Coordinates of C-alpha atoms in Angstrom, one line a residue:
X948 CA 64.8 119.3 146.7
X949 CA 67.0 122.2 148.2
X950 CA 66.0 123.4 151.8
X951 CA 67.6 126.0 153.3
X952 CA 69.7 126.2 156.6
X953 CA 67.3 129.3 157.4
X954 CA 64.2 127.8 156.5
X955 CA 65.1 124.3 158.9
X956 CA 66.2 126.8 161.5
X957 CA 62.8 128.7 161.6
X958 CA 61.1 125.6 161.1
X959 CA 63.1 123.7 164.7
X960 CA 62.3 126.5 166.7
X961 CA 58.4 127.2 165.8
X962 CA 57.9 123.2 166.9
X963 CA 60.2 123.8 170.2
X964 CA 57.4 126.7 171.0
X965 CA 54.1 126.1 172.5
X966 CA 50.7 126.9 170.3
X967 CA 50.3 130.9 170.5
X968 CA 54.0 131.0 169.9
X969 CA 54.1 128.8 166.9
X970 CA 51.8 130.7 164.9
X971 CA 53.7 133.6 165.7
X972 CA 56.9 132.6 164.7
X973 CA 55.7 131.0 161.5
X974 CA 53.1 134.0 160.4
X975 CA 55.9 136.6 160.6
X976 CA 57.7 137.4 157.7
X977 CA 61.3 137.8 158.3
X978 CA 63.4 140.5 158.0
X979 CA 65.9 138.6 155.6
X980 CA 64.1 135.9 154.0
X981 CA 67.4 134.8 152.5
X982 CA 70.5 135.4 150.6
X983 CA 68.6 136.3 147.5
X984 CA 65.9 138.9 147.9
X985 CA 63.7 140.9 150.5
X986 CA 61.0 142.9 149.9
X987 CA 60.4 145.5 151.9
X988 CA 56.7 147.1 150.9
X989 CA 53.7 145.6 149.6
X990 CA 52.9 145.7 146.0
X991 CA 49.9 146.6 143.8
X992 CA 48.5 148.0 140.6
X993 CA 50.3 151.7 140.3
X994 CA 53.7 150.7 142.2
X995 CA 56.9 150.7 139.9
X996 CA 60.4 150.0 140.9
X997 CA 63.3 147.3 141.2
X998 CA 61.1 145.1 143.2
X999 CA 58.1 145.2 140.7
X1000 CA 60.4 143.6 138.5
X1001 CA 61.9 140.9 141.2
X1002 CA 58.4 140.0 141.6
X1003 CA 57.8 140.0 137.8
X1004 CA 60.7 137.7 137.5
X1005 CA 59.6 135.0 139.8
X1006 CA 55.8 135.0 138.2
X1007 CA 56.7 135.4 134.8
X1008 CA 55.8 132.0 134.2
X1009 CA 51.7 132.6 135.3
X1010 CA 51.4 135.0 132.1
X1011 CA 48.5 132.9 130.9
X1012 CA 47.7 131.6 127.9
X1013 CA 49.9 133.2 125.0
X1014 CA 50.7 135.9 126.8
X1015 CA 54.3 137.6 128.6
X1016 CA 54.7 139.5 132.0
X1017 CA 57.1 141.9 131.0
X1018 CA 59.9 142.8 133.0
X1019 CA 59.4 146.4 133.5
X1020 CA 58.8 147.3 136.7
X1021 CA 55.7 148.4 136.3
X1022 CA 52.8 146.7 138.3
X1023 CA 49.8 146.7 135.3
X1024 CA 47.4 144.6 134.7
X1025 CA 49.4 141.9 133.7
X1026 CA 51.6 141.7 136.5
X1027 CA 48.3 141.9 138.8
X1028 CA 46.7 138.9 136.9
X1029 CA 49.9 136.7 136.9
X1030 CA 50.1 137.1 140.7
X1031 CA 46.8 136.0 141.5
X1032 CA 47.3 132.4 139.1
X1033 CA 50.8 132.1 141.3
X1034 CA 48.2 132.8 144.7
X1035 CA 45.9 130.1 143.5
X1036 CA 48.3 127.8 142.8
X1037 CA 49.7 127.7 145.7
X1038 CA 46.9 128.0 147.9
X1039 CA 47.0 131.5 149.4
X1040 CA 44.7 134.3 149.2
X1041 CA 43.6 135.5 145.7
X1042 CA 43.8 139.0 145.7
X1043 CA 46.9 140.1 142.9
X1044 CA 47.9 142.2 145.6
X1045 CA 52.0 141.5 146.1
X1046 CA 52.0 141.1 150.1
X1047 CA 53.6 138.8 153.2
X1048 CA 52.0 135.7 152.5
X1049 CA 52.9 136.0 148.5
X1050 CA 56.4 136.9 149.5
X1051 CA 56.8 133.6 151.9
X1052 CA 55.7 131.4 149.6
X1053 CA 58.5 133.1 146.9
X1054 CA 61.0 133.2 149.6
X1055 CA 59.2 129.4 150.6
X1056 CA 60.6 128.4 146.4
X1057 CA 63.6 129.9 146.0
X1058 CA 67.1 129.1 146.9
X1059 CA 69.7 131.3 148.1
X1060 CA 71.1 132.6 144.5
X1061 CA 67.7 133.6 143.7
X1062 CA 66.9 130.0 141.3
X1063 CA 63.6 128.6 142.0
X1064 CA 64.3 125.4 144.2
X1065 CA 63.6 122.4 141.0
X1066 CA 66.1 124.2 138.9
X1067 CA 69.7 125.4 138.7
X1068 CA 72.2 127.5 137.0
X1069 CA 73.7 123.9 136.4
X1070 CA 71.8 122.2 134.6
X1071 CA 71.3 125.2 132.5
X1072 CA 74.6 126.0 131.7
X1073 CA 75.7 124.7 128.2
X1074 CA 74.0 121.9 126.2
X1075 CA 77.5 120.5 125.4
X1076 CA 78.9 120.2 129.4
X1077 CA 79.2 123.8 131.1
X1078 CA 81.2 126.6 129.4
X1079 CA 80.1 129.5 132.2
X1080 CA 78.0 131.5 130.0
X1081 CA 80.2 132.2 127.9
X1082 CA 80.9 132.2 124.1
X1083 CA 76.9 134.0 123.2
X1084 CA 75.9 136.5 121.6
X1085 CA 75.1 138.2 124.7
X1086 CA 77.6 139.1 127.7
X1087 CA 77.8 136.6 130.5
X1088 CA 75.8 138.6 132.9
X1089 CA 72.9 138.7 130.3
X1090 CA 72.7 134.9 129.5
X1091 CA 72.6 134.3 132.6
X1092 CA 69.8 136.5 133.5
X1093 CA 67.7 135.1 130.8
X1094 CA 68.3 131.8 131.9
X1095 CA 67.5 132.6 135.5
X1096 CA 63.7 133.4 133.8
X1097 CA 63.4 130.6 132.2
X1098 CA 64.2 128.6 135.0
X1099 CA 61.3 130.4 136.7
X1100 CA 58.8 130.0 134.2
X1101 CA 59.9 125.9 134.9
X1102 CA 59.1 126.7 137.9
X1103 CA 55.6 127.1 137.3
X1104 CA 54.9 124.8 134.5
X1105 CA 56.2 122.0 136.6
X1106 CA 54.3 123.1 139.1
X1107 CA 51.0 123.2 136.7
X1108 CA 51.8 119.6 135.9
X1109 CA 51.2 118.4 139.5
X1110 CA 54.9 119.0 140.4
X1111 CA 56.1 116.3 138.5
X1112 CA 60.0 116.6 138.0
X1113 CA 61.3 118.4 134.3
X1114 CA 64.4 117.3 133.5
X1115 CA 66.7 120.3 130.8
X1116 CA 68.7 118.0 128.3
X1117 CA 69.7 121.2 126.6
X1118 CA 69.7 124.7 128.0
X1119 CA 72.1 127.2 127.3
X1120 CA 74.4 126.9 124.3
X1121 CA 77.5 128.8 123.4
X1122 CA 78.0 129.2 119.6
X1123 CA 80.2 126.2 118.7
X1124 CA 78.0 123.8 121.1
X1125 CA 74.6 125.2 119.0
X1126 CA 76.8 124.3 115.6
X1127 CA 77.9 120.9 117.1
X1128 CA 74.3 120.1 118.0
X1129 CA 72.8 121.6 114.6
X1130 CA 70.8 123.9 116.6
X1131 CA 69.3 127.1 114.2
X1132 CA 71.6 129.9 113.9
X1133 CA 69.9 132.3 115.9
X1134 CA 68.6 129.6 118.1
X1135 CA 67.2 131.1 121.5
X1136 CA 69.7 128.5 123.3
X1137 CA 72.5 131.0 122.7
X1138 CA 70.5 133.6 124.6
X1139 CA 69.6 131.2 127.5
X1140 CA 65.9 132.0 126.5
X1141 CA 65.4 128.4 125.8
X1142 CA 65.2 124.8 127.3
X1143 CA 64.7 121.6 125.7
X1144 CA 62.3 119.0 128.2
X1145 CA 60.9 115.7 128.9
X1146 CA 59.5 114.4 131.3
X1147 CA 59.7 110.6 133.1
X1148 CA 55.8 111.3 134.8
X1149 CA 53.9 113.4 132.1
X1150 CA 53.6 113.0 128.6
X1151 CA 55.8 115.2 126.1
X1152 CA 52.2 116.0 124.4
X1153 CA 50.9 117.3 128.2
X1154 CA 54.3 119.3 128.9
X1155 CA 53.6 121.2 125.2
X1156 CA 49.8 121.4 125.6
X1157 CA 50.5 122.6 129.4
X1158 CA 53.7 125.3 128.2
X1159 CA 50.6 127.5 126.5
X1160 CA 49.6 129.0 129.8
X1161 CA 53.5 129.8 131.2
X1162 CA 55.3 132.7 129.0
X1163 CA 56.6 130.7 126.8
X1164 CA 56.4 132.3 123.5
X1165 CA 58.2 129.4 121.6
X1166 CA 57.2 126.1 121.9
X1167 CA 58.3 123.2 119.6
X1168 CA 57.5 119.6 120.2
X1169 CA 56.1 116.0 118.9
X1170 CA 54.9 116.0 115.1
X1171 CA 58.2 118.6 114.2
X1172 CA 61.2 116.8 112.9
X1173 CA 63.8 116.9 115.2
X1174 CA 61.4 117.4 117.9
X1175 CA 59.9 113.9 118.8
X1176 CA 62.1 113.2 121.8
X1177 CA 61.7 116.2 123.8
X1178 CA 59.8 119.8 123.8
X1179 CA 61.8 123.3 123.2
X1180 CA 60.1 126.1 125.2
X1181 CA 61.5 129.4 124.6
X1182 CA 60.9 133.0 125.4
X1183 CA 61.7 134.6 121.4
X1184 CA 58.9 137.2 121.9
X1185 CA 60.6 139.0 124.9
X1186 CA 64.2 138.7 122.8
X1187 CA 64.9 142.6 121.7
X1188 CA 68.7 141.1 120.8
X1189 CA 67.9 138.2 118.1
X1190 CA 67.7 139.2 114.7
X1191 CA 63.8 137.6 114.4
X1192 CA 60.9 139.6 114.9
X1193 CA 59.4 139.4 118.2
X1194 CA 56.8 137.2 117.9
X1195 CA 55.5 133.7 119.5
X1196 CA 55.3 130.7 117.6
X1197 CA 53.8 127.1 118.6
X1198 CA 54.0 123.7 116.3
X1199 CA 53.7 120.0 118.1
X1200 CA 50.9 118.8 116.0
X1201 CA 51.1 115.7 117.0
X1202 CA 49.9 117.3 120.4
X1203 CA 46.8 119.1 118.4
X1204 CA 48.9 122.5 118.2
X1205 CA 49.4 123.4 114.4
X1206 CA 52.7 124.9 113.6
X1207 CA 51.8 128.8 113.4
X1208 CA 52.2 132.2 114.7
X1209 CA 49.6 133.2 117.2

């Protein structure tokens, strides 16, 4: 796990403090949570604006089941709903109101270049050893920001599976990687919408079964050929720059999920 130098810092002083003090230091939100992102105002139904969609970002993986929280920047009901699974799953007030305690416990999870803190540009870079995001369909910039949502919807899933480690064996892939590999020729790898998983604590049937409630709009697992040693999770419904319909689509039947559209 990745801690930040920040984080310790806070952390060393609130435990020099006596009692009062403690709880002072530790309730107050800081001014600069990090090298990433601060938000500045608290968020609700109605509110719209750059940070709607930083928040959208991080909690795009508590859509719910078959369901997307667009990246909009618009706080709807969708947004409000996704907030208050992320509140419950970590333990903090349920309200789907976007305040200081939600904000610590983002600022809690992510590391300084805004990844949540189990994942990393990395390990997402190129199925075939690293290329830089480079050699898509889509600029470098744009890869990358996809692949910097999926990594958050990871987030949460492995956080839904009792934060038992996910391990990527195949994330982004440039074009001649996805032909090496025989991936589909408008595979959502070459977008960085996609991650293939397994799992050394949960089964691949419980990572599938358990993708269903985290934005993924592409899942493919056990009982599809090809599929048997690991589970693709993808995000093809929120993909305006494929050439496939936006649409979401679910087969591991050997997991009890029939191959189909929903």
């Amino acid at each position: 796990m990745r801690v930040h130098t920040l984080k310790r810092a806070v952390v060393a002083l609130a435990l020099a403090l006596p009692g009062a003090a403690i709880a002072s230091v530790v309730a107050a939100p800081a001014a600069h949570a990090d090298g990433c992102y601060t938000w500045n105002r608290t968020l609700y139904q109605g509110r719209s604006g750059s940070d709607v969609r930083e928040l959208q970002l991080r909690i795009a993986g508590w859509a719910g089941n078959n369901n997307v929280v667009e990246l909009d920047g618009r706080y709807g009901p969708k947004t409000a709903a996704a907030v208050r699974r992320f509140q419950a799953a970590y333990g903090i007030r349920v309200d789907g109101i976007a305040g200081p305690q939600t904000f610590r416990k983002l600022y809690q999870i992510q590391d300084d270049n805004c990844t949540p803190r189990h994942f990393s540009y990395s390990e997402m870079d190129d199925g075939c050893g690293g290329s830089g995001w480079d050699g898509g369909p889509l600029s470098t910039t744009q890869t990358r920001q996809n692949a910097l949502r999926t990594m958050w919807k990871l987030e949460a899933l492995r956080k839904s599976l009792g934060d038992d480690p996910l391990i990527v064996t195949s994330g982004f892939r440039s074009r001649s990687c996805n032909s090496r590999v025989g991936g589909a020729s408008d595979s959502q790898h070459l977008y960085g919408n996609a991650a293939d998983l397994i799992s050394n604590d949960k089964s691949l049937c419980q990572v599938a079964r358990q993708a269903r409630n985290h934005g993924f709009s592409g899942i493919i697992g056990p009982g599809v050929s090809g599929h048997n040693s690991h589970v693709h999770v993808d995000s093809r419904r929120e993909n305006n720059q494929d050439r496939s319909t936006n649409h979401t689509y679910w087969a591991a039947p050997a997991c009890g999920i029939p191959a189909g559209n929903r």
